[in-house]
Coordinates of N, CA, C and O in Angstrom, one line a residue:
X68 N 0.8 -1.2 0.0 CA 0.0 0.0 0.0 C 0.9 1.3 0.0 O 2.1 1.2 0.0
X69 N 0.2 2.4 -0.1 CA 0.9 3.7 -0.1 C 1.4 4.0 1.3 O 0.7 3.7 2.3
X70 N 2.6 4.6 1.4 CA 3.1 5.0 2.7 C 2.4 6.3 3.1 O 2.1 7.1 2.3
X71 N 2.1 6.4 4.4 CA 1.6 7.6 4.9 C 2.7 8.5 5.4 O 3.7 8.1 6.0
X72 N 2.6 9.7 4.9 CA 3.6 10.7 5.3 C 3.0 11.8 6.1 O 2.0 12.4 5.7
X73 N 3.6 12.0 7.3 CA 3.1 13.1 8.2 C 3.8 14.4 7.8 O 5.0 14.5 7.9
X74 N 3.0 15.4 7.4 CA 3.5 16.7 7.1 C 3.3 17.6 8.3 O 2.2 17.9 8.7
X75 N 4.4 18.1 8.8 CA 4.3 19.0 10.0 C 4.6 20.5 9.5 O 5.4 20.7 8.7
X76 N 3.8 21.4 10.1 CA 4.1 22.8 9.8 C 5.4 23.2 10.4 O 5.8 22.7 11.4
X77 N 6.0 24.2 9.7 CA 7.3 24.7 10.2 C 7.2 26.2 10.1 O 6.2 26.8 9.8
X78 N 8.3 26.9 10.4 CA 8.4 28.3 10.4 C 8.0 28.9 9.1 O 7.4 30.0 9.0
X79 N 8.3 28.2 8.0 CA 8.0 28.7 6.6 C 6.5 28.7 6.4 O 5.9 29.6 5.9
X80 N 5.9 27.5 6.7 CA 4.5 27.4 6.5 C 3.7 28.4 7.4 O 2.7 29.0 7.0
X81 N 4.1 28.5 8.6 CA 3.5 29.5 9.5 C 3.7 30.9 9.0 O 2.7 31.7 8.9
X82 N 4.9 31.3 8.6 CA 5.1 32.6 8.1 C 4.3 32.9 6.8 O 3.8 34.0 6.7
X83 N 4.2 31.9 6.0 CA 3.4 32.1 4.7 C 1.9 32.3 5.1 O 1.2 33.1 4.5
X84 N 1.4 31.6 6.0 CA 0.0 31.7 6.4 C -0.2 33.0 7.1 O -1.2 33.7 6.9
X85 N 0.7 33.4 8.0 CA 0.6 34.8 8.6 C 0.6 35.9 7.6 O -0.2 36.8 7.6
X86 N 1.5 35.7 6.6 CA 1.6 36.7 5.5 C 0.3 36.8 4.7 O -0.2 37.8 4.3
X87 N -0.4 35.6 4.5 CA -1.6 35.6 3.8 C -2.7 36.3 4.6 O -3.5 37.0 4.0
X88 N -2.7 36.1 5.9 CA -3.7 36.7 6.8 C -3.5 38.3 6.7 O -4.4 39.1 6.7
X89 N -2.2 38.6 6.8 CA -1.8 40.1 6.7 C -2.3 40.7 5.4 O -3.0 41.8 5.5
X90 N -2.1 40.0 4.3 CA -2.6 40.6 3.0 C -4.1 40.6 2.9 O -4.7 41.5 2.2
X91 N -4.8 39.7 3.7 CA -6.2 39.7 3.7 C -6.9 40.6 4.7 O -8.1 40.5 4.9
X92 N -6.0 41.3 5.4 CA -6.6 42.2 6.5 C -7.1 41.5 7.7 O -7.9 42.1 8.5
X93 N -6.6 40.3 8.0 CA -7.0 39.5 9.1 C -5.9 39.6 10.2 O -5.3 38.6 10.5
X94 N -5.8 40.7 10.9 CA -4.8 40.9 11.9 C -4.9 40.0 13.1 O -4.0 39.5 13.6
X95 N -6.2 39.7 13.5 CA -6.5 38.9 14.6 C -6.0 37.4 14.3 O -5.4 36.8 15.2
X96 N -6.2 37.0 13.1 CA -5.8 35.6 12.8 C -4.3 35.5 12.7 O -3.7 34.5 13.1
X97 N -3.7 36.6 12.1 CA -2.2 36.6 12.0 C -1.6 36.6 13.4 O -0.6 35.8 13.6
X98 N -2.1 37.4 14.3 CA -1.6 37.4 15.6 C -1.8 36.1 16.4 O -0.9 35.6 17.1
X99 N -3.0 35.5 16.1 CA -3.3 34.2 16.8 C -2.3 33.1 16.3 O -1.8 32.3 17.1
X100 N -2.0 33.1 15.0 CA -1.0 32.1 14.5 C 0.3 32.4 15.0 O 1.1 31.4 15.4
X101 N 0.7 33.6 15.1 CA 2.1 34.0 15.6 C 2.2 33.5 17.1 O 3.2 32.9 17.4
X102 N 1.2 33.8 17.9 CA 1.3 33.4 19.3 C 1.3 31.9 19.4 O 2.0 31.3 20.2
X103 N 0.4 31.3 18.6 CA 0.3 29.8 18.6 C 1.5 29.1 18.2 O 1.9 28.0 18.8
X104 N 2.3 29.6 17.3 CA 3.5 28.9 16.8 C 4.5 28.8 17.9 O 5.3 27.9 17.8
X105 N 4.5 29.7 18.8 CA 5.5 29.7 19.9 C 5.2 28.8 21.0 O 6.0 28.6 21.9
X106 N 3.9 28.3 21.0 CA 3.5 27.5 22.1 C 3.4 26.0 21.7 O 3.0 25.2 22.5
X107 N 3.9 25.7 20.5 CA 3.7 24.3 20.0 C 5.1 23.6 19.8 O 6.0 24.2 19.2
X108 N 5.1 22.5 20.3 CA 6.2 21.5 20.0 C 5.6 20.6 19.0 O 4.6 19.9 19.3
X109 N 6.1 20.5 17.8 CA 5.5 19.6 16.8 C 6.1 18.2 16.9 O 7.3 18.1 16.7
X110 N 5.3 17.2 17.2 CA 5.8 15.9 17.4 C 5.2 15.0 16.4 O 3.9 14.9 16.2
X111 N 6.0 14.2 15.6 CA 5.4 13.3 14.7 C 5.2 11.9 15.4 O 5.6 11.8 16.5
X112 N 4.7 11.0 14.6 CA 4.5 9.7 15.2 C 5.8 9.0 15.5 O 5.9 8.0 16.2
X113 N 6.9 9.5 14.9 CA 8.2 8.9 15.2 C 8.9 9.6 16.4 O 10.1 9.4 16.7
X114 N 8.1 10.4 17.1 CA 8.6 11.1 18.3 C 9.8 12.0 18.1 O 10.6 12.2 19.0
X115 N 9.9 12.6 16.9 CA 10.9 13.6 16.6 C 10.2 14.9 16.9 O 9.2 15.3 16.2
X116 N 10.7 15.7 17.8 CA 10.0 16.9 18.1 C 10.8 18.1 17.6 O 12.0 18.1 17.6
X117 N 10.1 19.0 17.1 CA 10.7 20.2 16.5 C 9.9 21.4 17.1 O 8.7 21.6 16.9
X118 N 10.6 22.3 17.7 CA 10.0 23.5 18.2 C 10.0 24.5 17.0 O 11.0 24.8 16.4
X119 N 8.8 25.1 16.8 CA 8.6 26.1 15.7 C 8.9 27.4 16.3 O 8.2 28.0 17.1
X120 N 10.0 28.0 15.9 CA 10.4 29.3 16.4 C 10.2 30.4 15.4 O 10.5 30.2 14.2
X121 N 9.6 31.6 15.8 CA 9.4 32.6 14.9 C 10.7 33.2 14.4 O 11.7 33.2 15.1
X122 N 10.7 33.7 13.2 CA 11.9 34.4 12.6 C 11.5 35.8 12.2 O 10.4 36.2 12.5
X123 N 12.5 36.5 11.6 CA 12.2 37.9 11.2 C 11.0 38.0 10.3 O 10.3 39.0 10.3
X124 N 10.8 37.0 9.4 CA 9.7 37.0 8.5 C 8.4 36.9 9.2 O 7.4 37.7 8.9
X125 N 8.2 36.0 10.1 CA 7.0 35.8 10.8 C 6.7 37.0 11.7 O 5.6 37.5 11.8
X126 N 7.8 37.6 12.4 CA 7.6 38.8 13.1 C 7.2 39.9 12.2 O 6.2 40.6 12.6
X127 N 7.8 40.1 11.1 CA 7.5 41.3 10.2 C 6.1 41.2 9.7 O 5.4 42.2 9.6
X128 N 5.7 40.0 9.3 CA 4.4 39.8 8.7 C 3.3 40.1 9.8 O 2.3 40.7 9.5
X129 N 3.5 39.7 11.0 CA 2.6 39.9 12.1 C 2.5 41.4 12.4 O 1.4 41.9 12.7
X130 N 3.7 42.0 12.5 CA 3.7 43.5 12.8 C 3.0 44.2 11.7 O 2.2 45.1 11.9
X131 N 3.2 43.8 10.4 CA 2.5 44.5 9.3 C 1.0 44.3 9.4 O 0.2 45.2 9.1
X132 N 0.6 43.1 9.8 CA -0.9 42.8 9.9 C -1.5 43.7 11.0 O -2.6 44.2 10.8
X133 N -0.8 43.8 12.1 CA -1.3 44.7 13.2 C -1.3 46.2 12.7 O -2.2 46.9 13.0
X134 N -0.3 46.6 12.0 CA -0.3 47.9 11.4 C -1.4 48.2 10.5 O -2.1 49.2 10.6
X135 N -1.7 47.2 9.6 CA -2.9 47.4 8.7 C -4.2 47.4 9.4 O -5.2 47.9 9.0
X136 N -4.2 46.7 10.6 CA -5.4 46.7 11.4 C -5.6 47.8 12.4 O -6.5 47.8 13.2
X137 N -4.7 48.8 12.3 CA -4.7 49.9 13.2 C -4.3 49.6 14.6 O -4.7 50.3 15.6
X138 N -3.6 48.6 14.8 CA -3.2 48.1 16.2 C -1.7 48.5 16.5 O -0.8 47.7 16.5
X139 N -1.5 49.8 16.7 CA -0.1 50.3 16.8 C 0.5 49.7 18.1 O 1.7 49.5 18.1
X140 N -0.3 49.6 19.2 CA 0.3 49.1 20.4 C 0.8 47.7 20.2 O 1.9 47.3 20.7
X141 N 0.0 46.8 19.6 CA 0.4 45.5 19.4 C 1.6 45.4 18.4 O 2.6 44.6 18.7
X142 N 1.6 46.2 17.4 CA 2.8 46.2 16.5 C 4.0 46.6 17.2 O 5.1 46.0 17.1
X143 N 3.9 47.7 18.0 CA 5.1 48.2 18.8 C 5.6 47.1 19.8 O 6.8 46.9 20.0
X144 N 4.6 46.5 20.4 CA 4.9 45.4 21.4 C 5.7 44.3 20.8 O 6.7 43.7 21.3
X145 N 5.3 43.8 19.6 CA 5.9 42.8 18.8 C 7.3 43.2 18.5 O 8.3 42.5 18.6
X146 N 7.5 44.4 18.0 CA 8.8 45.0 17.6 C 9.7 45.0 18.7 O 10.9 44.6 18.6
X147 N 9.3 45.5 19.8 CA 10.2 45.6 21.0 C 10.5 44.2 21.5 O 11.7 43.9 21.8
X148 N 9.5 43.3 21.5 CA 9.8 41.9 22.0 C 10.7 41.2 21.1 O 11.5 40.3 21.6
X149 N 10.7 41.5 19.8 CA 11.5 40.8 18.9 C 13.0 41.0 19.2 O 13.9 40.2 18.9
X150 N 13.3 42.2 19.7 CA 14.7 42.5 20.0 C 15.2 42.0 21.3 O 16.4 42.1 21.6
X151 N 14.3 41.5 22.1 CA 14.7 41.1 23.5 C 14.8 39.5 23.6 O 15.0 39.0 24.6
X152 N 14.5 38.9 22.4 CA 14.4 37.4 22.5 C 15.6 36.7 21.8 O 16.0 37.1 20.7
X153 N 16.2 35.8 22.5 CA 17.1 34.9 21.9 C 16.3 33.6 21.8 O 15.7 33.1 22.8
X154 N 16.1 33.1 20.6 CA 15.3 31.9 20.3 C 16.2 30.7 20.6 O 17.2 30.5 19.9
X155 N 15.8 29.9 21.5 CA 16.6 28.7 21.9 C 15.7 27.5 21.7 O 14.6 27.4 22.3
X156 N 16.3 26.5 21.0 CA 15.6 25.2 20.9 C 16.0 24.3 22.0 O 16.9 24.6 22.8
X157 N 15.4 23.1 22.0 CA 15.8 22.2 23.0 C 17.2 21.6 22.8 O 17.8 21.1 23.7
X158 N 17.7 21.9 21.6 CA 19.1 21.5 21.3 C 20.1 22.6 21.7 O 21.3 22.5 21.3
X159 N 19.6 23.6 22.3 CA 20.4 24.7 22.8 C 21.1 25.5 21.7 O 22.1 26.1 21.8
X160 N 20.5 25.5 20.5 CA 20.9 26.4 19.4 C 20.2 27.7 19.5 O 19.0 27.7 19.4
X161 N 20.9 28.8 19.7 CA 20.3 30.0 19.9 C 20.4 30.9 18.7 O 21.5 30.9 18.0
X162 N 19.4 31.7 18.4 CA 19.4 32.6 17.3 C 18.8 33.9 17.7 O 17.7 33.9 18.2
X163 N 19.5 35.0 17.5 CA 18.9 36.3 17.9 C 18.1 36.8 16.7 O 18.6 36.7 15.5
X164 N 16.9 37.2 16.9 CA 16.1 37.7 15.8 C 16.2 39.2 15.8 O 15.8 39.9 16.8
X165 N 16.8 39.8 14.7 CA 17.0 41.2 14.6 C 16.0 41.8 13.6 O 15.7 41.2 12.6
X166 N 15.5 43.0 13.9 CA 14.6 43.6 13.0 C 15.2 44.0 11.7 O 16.4 44.3 11.6
X167 N 14.4 43.9 10.6 CA 14.9 44.3 9.3 C 14.1 45.6 8.9 O 13.3 46.1 9.6
X168 N 14.4 46.0 7.7 CA 13.8 47.3 7.2 C 12.2 47.1 7.1 O 11.5 48.1 7.4
X169 N 11.7 45.9 6.9 CA 10.3 45.7 6.8 C 9.7 45.8 8.2 O 8.6 46.5 8.4
X170 N 10.3 45.2 9.2 CA 9.7 45.3 10.6 C 9.8 46.7 11.1 O 8.9 47.2 11.7
X171 N 10.9 47.4 10.8 CA 11.0 48.8 11.2 C 9.9 49.6 10.5 O 9.2 50.4 11.2
X172 N 9.8 49.5 9.2 CA 8.9 50.3 8.4 C 7.4 50.1 8.8 O 6.7 51.0 9.0
X173 N 7.1 48.8 9.0 CA 5.7 48.5 9.5 C 5.4 49.1 10.8 O 4.3 49.6 11.1
X174 N 6.4 49.0 11.7 CA 6.2 49.6 13.1 C 6.1 51.1 13.0 O 5.2 51.7 13.7
X175 N 6.9 51.7 12.3 CA 6.9 53.2 12.1 C 5.5 53.6 11.5 O 4.9 54.5 12.0
X176 N 5.1 52.9 10.5 CA 3.8 53.2 9.9 C 2.6 53.0 10.9 O 1.7 53.8 11.0
X177 N 2.7 52.0 11.7 CA 1.7 51.7 12.7 C 1.6 52.9 13.7 O 0.5 53.3 14.1
X178 N 2.8 53.3 14.2 CA 2.9 54.4 15.1 C 2.3 55.7 14.5 O 1.6 56.5 15.2
X179 N 2.7 55.9 13.3 CA 2.2 57.1 12.6 C 0.7 57.1 12.5 O 0.1 58.1 12.8
X180 N 0.1 56.0 12.1 CA -1.3 55.9 12.0 C -2.0 56.1 13.3 O -3.2 56.5 13.4
X181 N -1.3 55.7 14.4 CA -1.9 55.8 15.7 C -1.6 57.2 16.4 O -1.8 57.3 17.6
X182 N -1.0 58.1 15.6 CA -0.7 59.4 16.1 C 0.4 59.4 17.1 O 0.6 60.4 17.9
X183 N 1.3 58.5 17.0 CA 2.5 58.3 17.9 C 3.7 58.8 17.2 O 4.6 58.0 16.9
X184 N 3.8 60.1 16.8 CA 4.9 60.6 16.0 C 6.2 60.5 16.7 O 7.2 60.3 16.1
X185 N 6.2 60.7 18.0 CA 7.5 60.6 18.7 C 8.1 59.2 18.7 O 9.3 59.0 18.5
X186 N 7.2 58.2 18.8 CA 7.7 56.8 18.8 C 8.2 56.5 17.3 O 9.2 55.8 17.1
X187 N 7.4 57.0 16.4 CA 7.8 56.8 15.0 C 9.1 57.4 14.7 O 10.0 56.7 14.0
X188 N 9.4 58.6 15.2 CA 10.7 59.3 14.9 C 11.8 58.5 15.6 O 12.9 58.3 15.1
X189 N 11.5 58.0 16.9 CA 12.5 57.3 17.6 C 12.9 56.0 16.9 O 14.1 55.6 16.8
X190 N 11.9 55.3 16.3 CA 12.2 54.1 15.5 C 13.0 54.4 14.3 O 13.9 53.7 13.9
X191 N 12.6 55.5 13.6 CA 13.3 55.9 12.4 C 14.8 56.1 12.7 O 15.7 55.7 12.0
X192 N 15.1 56.8 13.8 CA 16.5 57.1 14.2 C 17.2 55.8 14.6 O 18.4 55.5 14.3
X193 N 16.4 54.9 15.2 CA 17.0 53.6 15.6 C 17.3 52.7 14.4 O 18.4 52.0 14.4
X194 N 16.5 52.8 13.4 CA 16.8 52.1 12.1 C 18.1 52.6 11.5 O 18.9 51.8 11.0
X195 N 18.3 53.9 11.5 CA 19.5 54.4 10.9 C 20.8 54.0 11.8 O 21.8 53.8 11.2
X196 N 20.6 53.9 13.1 CA 21.7 53.4 13.9 C 22.1 52.0 13.7 O 23.2 51.6 13.8
X197 N 21.0 51.2 13.2 CA 21.3 49.8 12.9 C 21.9 49.7 11.5 O 22.1 48.6 11.0
X198 N 22.0 50.9 10.8 CA 22.6 50.9 9.5 C 21.7 50.2 8.5 O 22.2 49.6 7.5
X199 N 20.4 50.3 8.7 CA 19.4 49.8 7.7 C 19.0 51.0 6.9 O 18.7 52.1 7.4
X200 N 18.9 50.9 5.6 CA 18.5 51.9 4.7 C 17.0 52.1 4.7 O 16.3 51.1 4.4
X201 N 16.5 53.3 5.1 CA 15.1 53.5 5.1 C 14.5 53.3 3.7 O 15.2 53.6 2.7
X202 N 13.3 52.8 3.6 CA 12.6 52.8 2.3 C 11.5 53.8 2.2 O 11.4 54.7 3.1
X203 N 10.8 53.8 1.2 CA 9.7 54.8 0.9 C 8.7 54.9 2.1 O 8.3 56.0 2.4
X204 N 8.4 53.8 2.6 CA 7.4 53.7 3.7 C 7.9 54.4 5.0 O 7.2 55.1 5.7
X205 N 9.2 54.1 5.2 CA 9.8 54.7 6.4 C 9.8 56.2 6.4 O 9.5 56.9 7.4
X206 N 10.0 56.8 5.2 CA 10.0 58.3 5.1 C 8.6 58.7 5.1 O 8.2 59.8 5.5

């Protein structure tokens, strides 16, 4: 007979789904997926467990979804949190998630839409200190 293959979601499938929710204006679903991905250990029937850790893409897509949904506080919270986290798996491999121009720009835009110009300006200067080139959205 045919072999059964168990397909487990990973950071790429999560990030793609979050991005689809962001593009569809579904910030609540994007945020729910983002939070959920960090609480799940994916275990197959062979007992191989893989912790799904968010990366800069999943962070940026979720921040962008919150920005589009007018949720500047949530966008800013995600942005701040992203810089304070070292992602460690059970194998003790750590990866620091650093913001990129997309996460900066989406957070700046969220703050701007929320009337938080001081925060937006602070983020803009922070982006330049990180030596990231601002894009059209940042300006």
